Amino acid sequence: MNVGKNLEKMFSLEDKVVVFTGAAGGIGSAIALGMACAGARIALCDINENLLSDIQNKITEAGGKASSYLLDVTNKAGVTECIDKIGKAYGQIDVLVNCAGINKREGFMDVREETYDRIMDINLKGVFLVTQAVAPLMKNQRKGSIINIGSHNTGSILGGCSVYGATKCGVLSLTRSMAVEWAKYNIRANCVSPGHIQTALTVPTWEHPERSKYLLERIALDRPGYPEDITGVCIMLASDASSYITGTEIRVDGGCIAGGQPWDYDTEF
């Protein structure tokens, strides 16, 4: 037995078609690039046309294959049309990565109804609508892998993130429902929950001496996470290496949930 060749094939994404929402974000773009480098053909979906073009160019320059689609995940008609286009263009959808999401940190009593609705619509309804559109094709194929991006907030409450946390707990629940309902079609569904990841949006936090110290004291590995830290887990879940993994949550948080100092919920870090 050629163990090396078998392992290489097991983790390969060669010619798998991956639909990716939120592909232009810091975490999303890193995962999409990594999957493309592993051989996948990526259908990049996002509402930001300029950033979408940037990640498509990066993938192409790295020798990968990608196409891009403007998509508002909260618009059911638009979602249906977009997924139909992708299905016709590629003839298959092997993997769906639901990565579109937003947050606005506010105290519970400060959240306006329109803010609540917007976060719920993108983070939770978006996952629901896109997955509903992709699932029929996966059922017909009798195979598929759905990867929903969750959050540290599914297991630990952070001050000022009440609505965001609720959406991510909802995503985890939807993931388990998908896994149970669609197992008979050989469709797997899993949730990847990142911890404190350093992206362009969080650089000010990590560069702030007191804030970064506060966070690092609560992360067992004593460092921030990076988008690339999420990539390997997602490649594994998209590949045949995870053929017996479904309905679970994989936390990529540097040991934050397992140890470190307790959280001070009055601290605005």
Short mmCIF file of C-alpha atoms in Angstrom, two decimals:
data_model
loop_
_atom_site.label_atom_id
_atom_site.label_comp_id
_atom_site.label_asym_id
_atom_site.label_seq_id
_atom_site.Cartn_x
_atom_site.Cartn_y
_atom_site.Cartn_z
CA MET A 1 0.00 0.00 0.00
CA ASN A 2 1.28 3.45 -0.93
CA VAL A 3 0.28 5.33 2.20
CA GLY A 4 1.55 8.67 0.93
CA LYS A 5 -0.48 8.48 -2.27
CA ASN A 6 -3.60 7.35 -0.40
CA LEU A 7 -3.31 10.25 2.05
CA GLU A 8 -2.74 12.72 -0.77
CA LYS A 9 -5.88 11.49 -2.51
CA MET A 10 -7.87 11.46 0.74
CA PHE A 11 -7.24 15.17 1.41
CA SER A 12 -7.34 16.29 -2.22
CA LEU A 13 -10.09 18.58 -3.47
CA GLU A 14 -9.15 18.00 -7.10
CA ASP A 15 -12.03 19.04 -9.38
CA LYS A 16 -14.51 19.43 -6.51
CA VAL A 17 -16.82 22.40 -7.03
CA VAL A 18 -17.08 24.64 -3.97
CA VAL A 19 -19.74 27.34 -3.58
CA PHE A 20 -18.43 29.95 -1.16
CA THR A 21 -20.47 32.78 0.39
CA GLY A 22 -18.71 35.64 2.16
CA ALA A 23 -15.74 34.83 -0.05
CA ALA A 24 -14.33 38.37 0.00
CA GLY A 25 -13.90 38.61 3.78
CA GLY A 26 -10.64 38.07 5.67
CA ILE A 27 -11.43 34.53 6.80
CA GLY A 28 -13.45 33.62 3.73
CA SER A 29 -10.82 34.68 1.21
CA ALA A 30 -8.10 32.71 3.01
CA ILE A 31 -10.19 29.53 3.05
CA ALA A 32 -11.21 29.98 -0.60
CA LEU A 33 -7.57 30.45 -1.66
CA GLY A 34 -6.49 27.39 0.32
CA MET A 35 -9.22 25.23 -1.19
CA ALA A 36 -8.31 26.40 -4.69
CA CYS A 37 -4.68 25.47 -4.05
CA ALA A 38 -5.91 22.02 -2.96
CA GLY A 39 -7.44 21.58 -6.41
CA ALA A 40 -11.01 22.79 -5.97
CA ARG A 41 -12.91 24.92 -8.47
CA ILE A 42 -14.33 27.81 -6.49
CA ALA A 43 -17.55 29.71 -7.14
CA LEU A 44 -16.92 32.87 -5.15
CA CYS A 45 -20.04 34.66 -3.89
CA ASP A 46 -20.12 38.00 -2.11
CA ILE A 47 -21.89 41.36 -2.13
CA ASN A 48 -18.63 43.33 -2.43
CA GLU A 49 -17.73 43.38 -6.13
CA ASN A 50 -14.26 44.94 -5.76
CA LEU A 51 -13.06 42.57 -3.05
CA LEU A 52 -14.60 39.66 -4.93
CA SER A 53 -12.52 40.55 -7.97
CA ASP A 54 -9.38 40.78 -5.79
CA ILE A 55 -9.72 37.26 -4.36
CA GLN A 56 -10.52 35.81 -7.79
CA ASN A 57 -7.33 37.38 -9.14
CA LYS A 58 -5.29 36.00 -6.22
CA ILE A 59 -6.61 32.51 -6.84
CA THR A 60 -5.89 32.75 -10.57
CA GLU A 61 -2.38 34.07 -9.93
CA ALA A 62 -1.76 31.11 -7.59
CA GLY A 63 -2.73 28.72 -10.37
CA GLY A 64 -6.23 28.00 -9.06
CA LYS A 65 -9.62 28.06 -10.73
CA ALA A 66 -12.36 30.45 -9.65
CA SER A 67 -15.37 32.36 -10.91
CA SER A 68 -17.22 35.12 -9.09
CA TYR A 69 -20.90 35.91 -8.52
CA LEU A 70 -22.43 38.96 -6.89
CA LEU A 71 -24.79 37.69 -4.20
CA ASP A 72 -26.92 39.13 -1.43
CA VAL A 73 -27.58 36.08 0.76
CA THR A 74 -30.70 37.69 2.25
CA ASN A 75 -32.50 37.87 -1.11
CA LYS A 76 -34.24 34.55 -1.79
CA ALA A 77 -34.87 35.18 -5.48
CA GLY A 78 -31.28 36.32 -5.98
CA VAL A 79 -29.93 33.29 -4.11
CA THR A 80 -32.01 30.89 -6.21
CA GLU A 81 -30.87 32.56 -9.43
CA CYS A 82 -27.21 32.57 -8.41
CA ILE A 83 -27.10 28.92 -7.33
CA ASP A 84 -28.96 27.92 -10.50
CA LYS A 85 -26.29 29.71 -12.58
CA ILE A 86 -23.48 27.98 -10.70
CA GLY A 87 -25.14 24.57 -11.02
CA LYS A 88 -25.55 25.00 -14.77
CA ALA A 89 -22.02 26.36 -15.22
CA TYR A 90 -20.29 23.54 -13.35
CA GLY A 91 -22.80 20.71 -13.56
CA GLN A 92 -22.26 19.86 -9.89
CA ILE A 93 -21.81 21.36 -6.43
CA ASP A 94 -19.72 19.22 -4.11
CA VAL A 95 -19.13 21.61 -1.22
CA LEU A 96 -20.92 24.62 0.21
CA VAL A 97 -19.14 26.99 2.58
CA ASN A 98 -21.47 29.44 4.34
CA CYS A 99 -19.13 32.19 5.51
CA ALA A 100 -21.14 35.40 5.01
CA GLY A 101 -21.61 37.23 8.30
CA ILE A 102 -21.58 40.59 10.06
CA ASN A 103 -21.50 41.90 13.61
CA LYS A 104 -22.05 45.17 15.45
CA ARG A 105 -20.95 45.30 19.07
CA GLU A 106 -23.60 46.95 21.23
CA GLY A 107 -25.09 46.41 24.64
CA PHE A 108 -28.30 44.35 24.72
CA MET A 109 -30.51 47.38 25.39
CA ASP A 110 -28.77 49.49 22.74
CA VAL A 111 -29.52 47.21 19.79
CA ARG A 112 -32.02 48.78 17.39
CA GLU A 113 -34.58 46.58 15.67
CA GLU A 114 -33.13 47.25 12.23
CA THR A 115 -29.68 46.22 13.47
CA TYR A 116 -31.14 43.03 14.94
CA ASP A 117 -32.91 42.22 11.67
CA ARG A 118 -29.83 42.90 9.54
CA ILE A 119 -27.52 40.66 11.60
CA MET A 120 -30.15 37.90 11.76
CA ASP A 121 -30.84 38.11 8.03
CA ILE A 122 -27.21 37.83 6.92
CA ASN A 123 -25.84 35.47 9.57
CA LEU A 124 -28.73 33.04 9.97
CA LYS A 125 -31.34 33.50 7.25
CA GLY A 126 -28.55 33.68 4.67
CA VAL A 127 -27.24 30.26 5.70
CA PHE A 128 -30.79 28.89 5.52
CA LEU A 129 -31.59 30.34 2.07
CA VAL A 130 -28.31 29.41 0.39
CA THR A 131 -28.34 25.88 1.79
CA GLN A 132 -31.96 25.40 0.72
CA ALA A 133 -30.94 26.38 -2.82
CA VAL A 134 -27.89 24.09 -2.94
CA ALA A 135 -29.38 21.02 -1.20
CA PRO A 136 -31.54 19.73 -4.11
CA LEU A 137 -28.49 19.39 -6.36
CA MET A 138 -26.53 17.63 -3.63
CA LYS A 139 -29.47 15.29 -3.04
CA ASN A 140 -29.58 14.38 -6.72
CA GLN A 141 -25.82 13.75 -6.65
CA ARG A 142 -26.30 11.75 -3.43
CA LYS A 143 -23.24 13.42 -1.93
CA GLY A 144 -22.08 16.75 -0.59
CA SER A 145 -20.34 18.56 2.24
CA ILE A 146 -21.76 21.67 3.90
CA ILE A 147 -19.41 23.75 6.04
CA ASN A 148 -21.01 26.49 8.11
CA ILE A 149 -18.74 29.05 9.75
CA GLY A 150 -19.80 29.52 13.37
CA SER A 151 -18.07 31.41 16.14
CA HIS A 152 -16.42 31.25 19.53
CA ASN A 153 -19.75 32.69 20.71
CA THR A 154 -21.49 29.31 20.41
CA GLY A 155 -19.74 28.27 23.61
CA SER A 156 -18.71 31.48 25.34
CA ILE A 157 -20.71 34.67 25.73
CA LEU A 158 -18.95 37.91 24.81
CA GLY A 159 -20.29 41.24 25.99
CA GLY A 160 -21.89 43.37 23.30
CA CYS A 161 -22.48 40.43 20.97
CA SER A 162 -25.93 39.22 22.00
CA VAL A 163 -27.50 39.18 18.54
CA TYR A 164 -24.37 37.91 16.81
CA GLY A 165 -24.03 35.13 19.37
CA ALA A 166 -27.67 34.14 18.92
CA THR A 167 -27.22 33.86 15.15
CA LYS A 168 -24.16 31.65 15.52
CA CYS A 169 -25.92 29.35 17.99
CA GLY A 170 -28.68 29.20 15.39
CA VAL A 171 -26.17 28.27 12.69
CA LEU A 172 -24.92 25.41 14.85
CA SER A 173 -28.48 24.16 15.35
CA LEU A 174 -29.20 24.39 11.62
CA THR A 175 -25.99 22.45 10.96
CA ARG A 176 -27.13 19.57 13.14
CA SER A 177 -30.56 19.54 11.51
CA MET A 178 -28.98 19.40 8.05
CA ALA A 179 -26.70 16.55 9.13
CA VAL A 180 -29.55 14.44 10.52
CA GLU A 181 -32.08 15.09 7.75
CA TRP A 182 -29.70 14.62 4.82
CA ALA A 183 -27.44 11.81 6.01
CA LYS A 184 -29.46 9.38 3.87
CA TYR A 185 -28.31 11.35 0.81
CA ASN A 186 -24.66 11.13 1.91
CA ILE A 187 -24.68 14.88 2.59
CA ARG A 188 -22.55 15.88 5.54
CA ALA A 189 -22.90 19.15 7.47
CA ASN A 190 -20.45 20.53 10.00
CA CYS A 191 -19.77 23.80 11.78
CA VAL A 192 -16.31 25.38 12.12
CA SER A 193 -16.18 27.89 14.96
CA PRO A 194 -13.18 30.26 14.91
CA GLY A 195 -11.88 31.90 18.06
CA HIS A 196 -10.17 35.29 18.13
CA ILE A 197 -8.82 35.64 14.59
CA GLN A 198 -6.59 38.48 13.43
CA THR A 199 -7.97 40.04 10.26
CA ALA A 200 -7.84 43.54 8.79
CA LEU A 201 -10.87 44.44 10.91
CA THR A 202 -9.33 43.24 14.19
CA VAL A 203 -5.78 44.55 13.77
CA PRO A 204 -6.52 47.61 16.00
CA THR A 205 -7.55 45.25 18.82
CA TRP A 206 -4.43 43.11 18.53
CA GLU A 207 -2.17 46.16 18.31
CA HIS A 208 -3.69 47.67 21.46
CA PRO A 209 -1.40 46.64 24.39
CA GLU A 210 -4.13 46.22 27.02
CA ARG A 211 -6.69 44.60 24.74
CA SER A 212 -4.25 42.12 23.26
CA LYS A 213 -2.91 41.23 26.72
CA TYR A 214 -6.45 40.64 27.98
CA LEU A 215 -7.22 38.30 25.07
CA LEU A 216 -3.92 36.41 25.16
CA GLU A 217 -4.41 35.62 28.85
CA ARG A 218 -7.53 33.72 27.83
CA ILE A 219 -6.04 31.79 24.89
CA ALA A 220 -4.11 28.66 25.85
CA LEU A 221 -1.77 28.87 22.84
CA ASP A 222 -0.94 32.49 23.78
CA ARG A 223 -1.31 33.91 20.28
CA PRO A 224 -4.06 35.24 18.02
CA GLY A 225 -5.53 32.99 15.39
CA TYR A 226 -5.03 33.73 11.71
CA PRO A 227 -7.38 33.07 8.78
CA GLU A 228 -4.99 30.38 7.56
CA ASP A 229 -5.60 28.49 10.82
CA ILE A 230 -9.18 27.92 9.70
CA THR A 231 -8.22 26.79 6.20
CA GLY A 232 -6.83 23.34 7.01
CA VAL A 233 -9.91 22.31 8.97
CA CYS A 234 -12.19 23.40 6.13
CA ILE A 235 -10.12 21.53 3.54
CA MET A 236 -10.36 18.40 5.66
CA LEU A 237 -14.15 18.75 5.99
CA ALA A 238 -14.49 19.31 2.24
CA SER A 239 -12.39 16.26 1.44
CA ASP A 240 -12.95 12.52 1.63
CA ALA A 241 -10.80 12.48 4.77
CA SER A 242 -13.88 13.53 6.76
CA SER A 243 -16.32 11.04 5.23
CA TYR A 244 -17.51 9.92 8.70
CA ILE A 245 -17.74 13.39 10.26
CA THR A 246 -21.13 15.09 10.29
CA GLY A 247 -23.30 17.11 12.64
CA THR A 248 -20.38 18.31 14.72
CA GLU A 249 -18.71 21.58 15.67
CA ILE A 250 -14.96 21.98 15.37
CA ARG A 251 -13.61 24.83 17.45
CA VAL A 252 -10.48 26.56 16.12
CA ASP A 253 -9.81 28.83 19.08
CA GLY A 254 -6.29 28.12 20.32
CA GLY A 255 -7.69 26.46 23.43
CA CYS A 256 -9.72 29.51 24.46
CA ILE A 257 -12.78 27.50 25.49
CA ALA A 258 -10.64 24.91 27.29
CA GLY A 259 -8.54 27.07 29.58
CA GLY A 260 -7.11 30.46 30.36
CA GLN A 261 -8.45 33.06 32.73
CA PRO A 262 -12.21 33.60 33.07
CA TRP A 263 -13.89 36.33 31.05
CA ASP A 264 -14.77 39.62 32.67
CA TYR A 265 -18.07 40.44 31.01
CA ASP A 266 -17.90 44.11 32.02
CA THR A 267 -14.69 44.58 30.07
CA GLU A 268 -15.22 46.20 26.68
CA PHE A 269 -12.38 44.34 24.99
#
